[in-house]
Coordinates of C-alpha atoms in Angstrom, one line a residue:
X649 CA 161.5 43.4 60.0
X650 CA 161.2 46.7 61.9
X651 CA 157.7 47.1 60.8
X652 CA 156.5 43.7 62.0
X653 CA 158.0 44.2 65.4
X654 CA 156.1 47.6 65.9
X655 CA 152.8 45.7 65.1
X656 CA 153.4 43.0 67.5
X657 CA 154.0 45.6 70.4
X658 CA 150.7 47.5 69.7
X659 CA 148.7 44.2 69.7
X660 CA 150.3 43.3 73.0
X661 CA 149.2 46.6 74.5
X662 CA 145.5 46.2 73.3
X663 CA 145.5 42.6 74.7
X664 CA 146.6 43.9 78.1
X665 CA 144.1 46.7 78.4
X666 CA 141.1 44.4 77.4
X667 CA 142.1 42.0 80.2
X668 CA 142.1 44.7 82.8
X669 CA 138.8 46.7 81.7
X670 CA 136.4 44.1 80.4
X671 CA 135.6 42.5 83.7
X672 CA 135.0 46.0 85.0
X673 CA 132.5 47.0 82.1
X674 CA 130.7 43.5 82.5
X675 CA 130.3 43.9 86.2
X676 CA 128.7 47.4 85.8
X677 CA 126.2 46.3 82.8
X678 CA 125.1 43.4 85.2
X679 CA 123.8 45.8 87.8
X680 CA 121.2 47.3 85.5
X681 CA 117.8 45.7 84.5
X682 CA 115.6 47.4 82.0
X683 CA 112.0 46.9 81.3
X684 CA 111.5 47.1 77.7
X685 CA 110.0 50.6 76.6
X686 CA 110.1 52.1 80.1
X687 CA 112.6 54.3 82.1
X688 CA 114.0 52.6 85.1
X689 CA 115.3 54.1 88.4
X690 CA 115.9 53.0 91.8
X691 CA 113.2 54.1 94.4
X692 CA 115.8 55.1 96.8
X693 CA 117.3 57.7 94.4
X694 CA 114.3 59.7 93.3
X695 CA 111.8 62.2 94.5
X696 CA 108.5 63.2 92.8
X697 CA 108.3 66.7 91.9
X698 CA 105.4 68.9 90.3
X699 CA 107.1 71.6 88.0
X700 CA 104.8 74.6 86.9
X701 CA 104.8 75.7 83.5
X702 CA 104.5 79.2 85.0
X703 CA 104.6 79.7 88.8
X704 CA 102.7 82.9 88.5
X705 CA 99.6 83.5 86.3
X706 CA 96.8 85.9 86.1
X707 CA 93.2 85.1 86.9
X708 CA 91.4 83.9 84.0
X709 CA 94.6 81.8 82.7
X710 CA 95.1 78.1 83.2
X711 CA 97.9 77.1 85.5
X712 CA 99.7 73.8 84.4
X713 CA 102.4 71.9 86.0
X714 CA 104.1 68.7 85.0
X715 CA 105.0 65.8 87.1
X716 CA 108.8 64.9 87.2
X717 CA 111.2 62.5 89.0
X718 CA 114.5 63.9 90.4
X719 CA 117.3 61.8 91.4
X720 CA 118.7 62.4 94.9
X721 CA 122.1 61.0 96.5
X722 CA 121.5 57.9 98.1
X723 CA 122.0 57.3 101.9
X724 CA 125.2 55.7 102.9
X725 CA 124.8 51.9 102.8
X726 CA 127.0 49.4 104.7
X727 CA 129.0 47.0 102.5
X728 CA 127.5 44.3 101.0
X729 CA 123.7 45.7 101.5
X730 CA 121.5 45.0 98.5
X731 CA 120.4 48.2 96.7
X732 CA 117.0 49.0 96.3
X733 CA 114.7 47.3 93.5
X734 CA 114.1 48.5 90.0
X735 CA 111.0 50.9 89.3
X736 CA 108.9 51.7 86.3
X737 CA 108.0 55.3 85.5
X738 CA 106.1 54.5 82.4
X739 CA 102.7 55.1 83.9
X740 CA 102.8 56.1 87.3
X741 CA 99.5 57.0 89.4
X742 CA 99.2 60.5 90.4
X743 CA 96.9 61.2 93.3
X744 CA 95.9 64.8 94.5
X745 CA 95.4 64.9 98.3
X746 CA 95.0 68.5 98.8
X747 CA 94.7 71.6 96.5
X748 CA 92.2 74.4 95.3
X749 CA 88.9 73.5 93.9
X750 CA 89.0 72.6 90.3
X751 CA 92.7 71.4 90.2
X752 CA 92.9 68.1 88.6
X753 CA 95.8 65.7 87.1
X754 CA 95.1 65.2 83.2
X755 CA 96.3 61.4 82.8
X756 CA 96.2 62.2 78.9
X757 CA 98.6 64.9 79.0
X758 CA 100.3 64.0 82.3
X759 CA 99.8 67.5 83.7
X760 CA 98.1 69.2 86.7
X761 CA 95.6 71.6 85.4
X762 CA 93.7 74.4 87.0
X763 CA 91.4 77.1 85.4
X764 CA 91.9 80.4 87.7
X765 CA 88.8 82.1 86.5
X766 CA 86.9 82.0 89.6
X767 CA 90.1 82.4 91.8
X768 CA 88.8 85.6 93.2
X769 CA 85.2 85.0 93.5
X770 CA 84.1 86.3 97.0
X771 CA 87.4 87.7 97.7
X772 CA 87.7 91.5 98.6
X773 CA 88.4 94.0 95.8
X774 CA 91.6 95.2 97.6
X775 CA 93.1 91.7 97.5
X776 CA 95.2 91.4 94.2
X777 CA 97.1 88.1 94.7
X778 CA 96.2 84.8 96.1
X779 CA 98.8 81.8 96.6
X780 CA 97.5 78.2 96.3
X781 CA 99.2 75.1 97.5
X782 CA 98.6 71.5 96.3
X783 CA 99.9 68.2 97.5
X784 CA 99.8 64.5 96.5
X785 CA 101.5 61.3 95.6
X786 CA 103.0 59.6 92.8
X787 CA 102.5 55.8 93.0
X788 CA 105.0 53.7 91.2
X789 CA 105.7 49.8 91.2
X790 CA 109.0 48.0 91.6
X791 CA 109.5 45.8 88.4
X792 CA 111.8 43.4 90.6
X793 CA 109.4 42.9 93.6
X794 CA 106.2 43.9 92.3
X795 CA 105.9 46.2 95.4
X796 CA 104.0 49.5 94.9
X797 CA 105.5 52.5 96.9
X798 CA 104.3 56.4 97.1
X799 CA 106.3 59.3 96.5
X800 CA 105.1 62.6 97.9
X801 CA 105.1 65.8 96.1
X802 CA 103.9 69.5 97.0
X803 CA 104.0 72.9 95.1
X804 CA 102.7 76.5 95.3
X805 CA 101.7 78.8 92.7
X806 CA 100.3 82.4 92.8
X807 CA 97.2 83.8 90.8
X808 CA 97.3 87.6 90.4
X809 CA 94.4 89.7 89.9
X810 CA 95.3 92.4 87.4
X811 CA 95.3 95.7 88.9
X812 CA 94.3 98.5 86.3
X813 CA 95.6 102.1 87.1
X814 CA 94.4 105.0 84.9
X815 CA 96.4 107.9 83.9
X816 CA 94.4 110.9 82.6
X817 CA 95.0 114.4 81.2
X818 CA 92.1 115.5 83.1
X819 CA 91.3 113.0 86.1
X820 CA 87.8 112.0 87.2
X821 CA 86.0 113.4 84.0
X822 CA 86.0 113.2 80.2
X823 CA 85.0 116.2 78.4
X824 CA 82.9 116.2 75.2
X825 CA 84.4 117.3 71.8
X826 CA 87.8 117.5 73.4
X827 CA 91.1 115.7 73.4
X828 CA 90.9 113.1 76.3
X829 CA 94.0 110.8 76.8
X830 CA 93.7 107.9 79.0
X831 CA 96.6 105.5 79.9
X832 CA 95.7 102.3 81.4
X833 CA 98.7 100.8 83.3
X834 CA 98.5 97.0 84.3
X835 CA 101.1 95.8 86.6
X836 CA 102.9 92.8 85.1
X837 CA 101.4 93.3 81.7
X838 CA 103.5 94.7 79.0
X839 CA 101.9 97.5 76.8
X840 CA 101.9 95.4 73.8
X841 CA 99.7 92.8 75.4
X842 CA 96.8 95.1 76.3
X843 CA 94.0 95.9 73.9
X844 CA 91.3 98.7 74.8
X845 CA 87.8 98.9 73.5
X846 CA 85.6 102.3 73.9
X847 CA 81.8 102.1 73.8
X848 CA 80.7 105.5 72.6
X849 CA 82.8 105.6 69.3
X850 CA 83.1 101.7 69.1
X851 CA 86.7 101.7 68.5
X852 CA 89.3 99.4 69.4
X853 CA 92.9 100.3 70.3
X854 CA 95.8 97.9 70.4
X855 CA 97.9 99.2 73.3
X856 CA 97.5 100.9 76.6
X857 CA 96.8 104.3 75.6
X858 CA 93.4 105.9 74.3
X859 CA 93.1 109.2 72.7
X860 CA 89.9 110.3 71.3
X861 CA 86.6 112.5 71.7
X862 CA 83.8 110.5 73.3
X863 CA 80.3 111.0 72.4
X864 CA 77.2 111.2 74.4
X865 CA 76.8 111.3 78.3
X866 CA 78.7 108.3 79.4
X867 CA 81.0 105.8 78.1
X868 CA 83.0 102.7 79.0
X869 CA 86.5 101.3 78.2
X870 CA 87.2 97.5 78.6
X871 CA 90.6 96.4 79.2
X872 CA 91.9 93.2 77.7
X873 CA 95.1 91.2 78.0
X874 CA 96.5 88.9 75.6
X875 CA 97.2 85.6 77.3
X876 CA 99.8 82.8 76.4
X877 CA 97.3 81.2 73.9
X878 CA 97.2 84.5 72.1
X879 CA 93.5 85.0 73.2
X880 CA 92.4 88.6 74.4
X881 CA 90.9 87.9 78.1
X882 CA 88.8 90.9 79.6
X883 CA 90.3 92.1 83.0
X884 CA 88.6 95.4 83.8
X885 CA 85.9 97.6 82.4
X886 CA 85.8 101.2 83.5
X887 CA 82.9 103.7 83.2
X888 CA 83.3 107.5 82.8
X889 CA 80.9 110.4 82.6
X890 CA 81.2 112.6 79.6
X891 CA 80.5 116.2 80.4
X892 CA 80.3 119.5 78.2
X893 CA 83.4 121.9 78.7
X894 CA 82.7 124.7 81.0
X895 CA 81.8 128.1 79.1
X896 CA 84.2 130.9 78.9
X897 CA 83.5 134.3 80.4
X898 CA 83.1 137.4 78.2
X899 CA 83.9 140.9 79.1
X900 CA 84.5 144.7 77.9
X901 CA 87.0 146.4 79.6
X902 CA 89.6 149.2 79.1
X903 CA 92.6 148.5 77.0
X904 CA 94.9 150.6 78.9
X905 CA 94.8 148.0 81.8
X906 CA 91.9 150.0 83.7
X907 CA 89.9 146.9 84.2
X908 CA 86.3 146.2 83.8
X909 CA 83.9 148.9 83.1
X910 CA 81.5 149.7 86.0
X911 CA 77.9 150.2 85.1
X912 CA 78.1 153.8 86.4
X913 CA 81.2 154.4 84.6
X914 CA 81.0 156.6 81.6
X915 CA 82.8 155.8 78.4
X916 CA 84.0 158.4 75.8
X917 CA 83.0 156.8 72.3
X918 CA 85.7 158.8 70.6
X919 CA 88.7 158.5 73.1
X920 CA 88.6 155.5 75.3
X921 CA 90.3 152.5 73.8
X922 CA 88.2 149.2 74.7
X923 CA 88.8 145.6 74.2
X924 CA 86.4 142.5 74.0
X925 CA 88.0 139.5 76.0
X926 CA 86.9 136.0 75.9
X927 CA 88.4 134.2 79.2
X928 CA 88.2 130.4 79.4
X929 CA 87.7 128.4 82.3
X930 CA 91.3 128.3 83.9
X931 CA 91.1 124.7 84.9
X932 CA 89.8 123.7 81.5
X933 CA 92.3 125.7 79.8
X934 CA 95.1 124.0 81.7
X935 CA 93.8 120.5 81.2
X936 CA 92.8 121.0 77.6
X937 CA 95.0 123.8 76.1
X938 CA 94.4 122.6 72.5
X939 CA 90.7 122.6 73.0
X940 CA 89.9 125.7 75.0
X941 CA 90.5 128.2 71.9
X942 CA 87.9 130.7 71.3
X943 CA 87.0 133.1 68.5
X944 CA 84.2 135.8 67.9
X945 CA 81.7 134.9 65.2
X946 CA 79.6 137.7 65.2
X947 CA 79.0 141.1 67.1
X948 CA 76.4 143.4 67.0
X949 CA 75.4 147.0 68.1
X950 CA 72.4 148.5 69.5
X951 CA 72.2 152.4 70.2
X952 CA 69.4 155.3 70.2
X953 CA 69.9 158.9 69.3
X954 CA 67.4 160.9 71.3
X955 CA 64.0 161.2 69.7
X956 CA 65.0 158.4 67.2
X957 CA 64.3 154.7 67.1
X958 CA 66.9 152.2 68.3
X959 CA 69.4 151.3 65.7
X960 CA 70.9 148.0 65.5
X961 CA 73.7 147.1 63.1
X962 CA 76.3 144.2 62.5
X963 CA 80.0 144.9 63.4
X964 CA 82.3 144.0 60.6
X965 CA 85.1 141.4 61.6
X966 CA 87.7 144.3 60.7
X967 CA 86.5 146.6 63.2
X968 CA 87.5 144.4 66.3
X969 CA 90.9 142.7 65.1
X970 CA 92.1 139.8 67.2
X971 CA 95.2 140.9 69.1
X972 CA 97.3 137.9 69.1
X973 CA 100.2 139.2 71.2
X974 CA 98.1 140.4 73.9
X975 CA 96.2 137.2 73.8
X976 CA 99.4 135.0 74.3
X977 CA 100.6 137.2 77.3
X978 CA 97.4 137.1 79.2
X979 CA 96.1 133.5 78.4
X980 CA 93.0 134.7 76.9
X981 CA 91.5 135.8 73.5
X982 CA 91.5 139.4 73.2
X983 CA 89.9 141.5 70.5
X984 CA 91.0 145.2 70.1
X985 CA 91.7 147.9 70.9
X986 CA 88.8 149.8 69.6
X987 CA 86.8 152.9 70.0
X988 CA 82.9 152.7 70.2
X989 CA 82.8 155.3 67.4
X990 CA 84.9 153.0 65.1
X991 CA 82.1 150.2 65.3
X992 CA 79.6 152.6 63.6
X993 CA 79.7 155.9 62.1
X994 CA 76.2 156.9 63.3
X995 CA 77.5 156.9 66.8
X996 CA 77.9 160.5 67.9
X997 CA 77.9 162.6 70.9
X998 CA 74.2 162.6 71.2
X999 CA 74.2 158.8 72.0
X1000 CA 73.9 158.3 75.7
X1001 CA 74.3 154.3 75.6
X1002 CA 75.7 151.8 73.3
X1003 CA 75.1 148.2 73.8
X1004 CA 77.7 145.6 72.3
X1005 CA 76.1 142.2 72.1
X1006 CA 77.9 139.1 71.1
X1007 CA 75.8 136.9 68.6
X1008 CA 78.3 133.8 68.3
X1009 CA 81.5 132.5 69.9
X1010 CA 83.1 129.6 68.4
X1011 CA 85.3 127.0 70.4
X1012 CA 88.0 125.4 68.3
X1013 CA 89.1 122.2 69.6
X1014 CA 92.3 120.3 68.9
X1015 CA 91.0 118.7 65.5
X1016 CA 90.4 122.6 64.4
X1017 CA 86.7 121.7 64.4
X1018 CA 84.8 124.9 65.3
X1019 CA 81.9 124.3 67.9
X1020 CA 79.3 126.9 68.6
X1021 CA 79.2 128.1 72.2
X1022 CA 75.5 129.0 72.7
X1023 CA 75.1 129.7 76.3
X1024 CA 76.5 129.9 79.9
X1025 CA 78.2 133.4 79.6
X1026 CA 77.0 137.1 79.4
X1027 CA 76.7 138.2 75.8
X1028 CA 75.3 141.9 76.3
X1029 CA 77.2 144.9 77.5
X1030 CA 75.5 148.2 77.8
X1031 CA 78.0 151.1 78.2
X1032 CA 77.1 154.7 79.2
X1033 CA 78.6 157.4 77.1
X1034 CA 77.2 160.6 78.6

């Protein structure tokens, strides 16, 4: 009995709730009219909005925007006033009234489209950004009254011209057979989206840094940016001159710190300690420390004993050893110390002049490749011995 009484109470409660809420639900449903297959909304409660896929793009990219309809709060109405009709948004007509040349509305994709390739044609080179605005109307039709009405829209977007800045280990120049290091910074473009191509070596590098030894007298580097479609779009090309490295200077001087030997100065071939020095161009050494390394490749002598023919002889490598410690201290390449008599046992007190001539100097670059230095420096030193 107890169980049957509880069931009756539950049913009584359900019947009471249905009697209260069912009329409310039916009234709410009666206020909506739906066109089959179409979204419906009151024209008093919407705005047309053009929403960009990206509000800021680079020149060469395609700007796109979609048309949406944003509900807005309805204005206060007097009691009993009839609400607006019901409108179909299935195929609204979009008309552009103002905008940049080339911008159009694609009815198939329902998008605004603008190709920005010519956005900076005729624009000064120091202008890196332009803002464009487009306006228009979306034309909708009331399903109930068959009335057409217009909803205006307006939107702006920016087109940026990529600004390429070059950072170099040696500004304004590229040096042949040396380690040139260029970094191309493009504002707003990640390093991973940049690709570089260089003409003299016909190489391509993914990223914004190029380290190489260019060939020839000139080269160009083209900078590409990967766009949203994954395509490499060229954004700039930079040209560079390629110059040979400046030659070093060669000198013979006293190893005791006495400095260069003057033409009138007499050298004792048995006692005076000398050194042969290769001094790199200071700016080149600072910019390319791994390329401004030099070594003697061949040294010869010329001297004459009175009454005899001039004697020429090769100087063995061991006779003028490389002084590594002194080279590091001075930032030069120092060979010695040595006496003139150490270079050839035929040099005696009767010899009144000894000429040291440097046959070959090699430059060792960062690849440890030896490149012969053929000219641009003095290579013959005549020393008075009596």
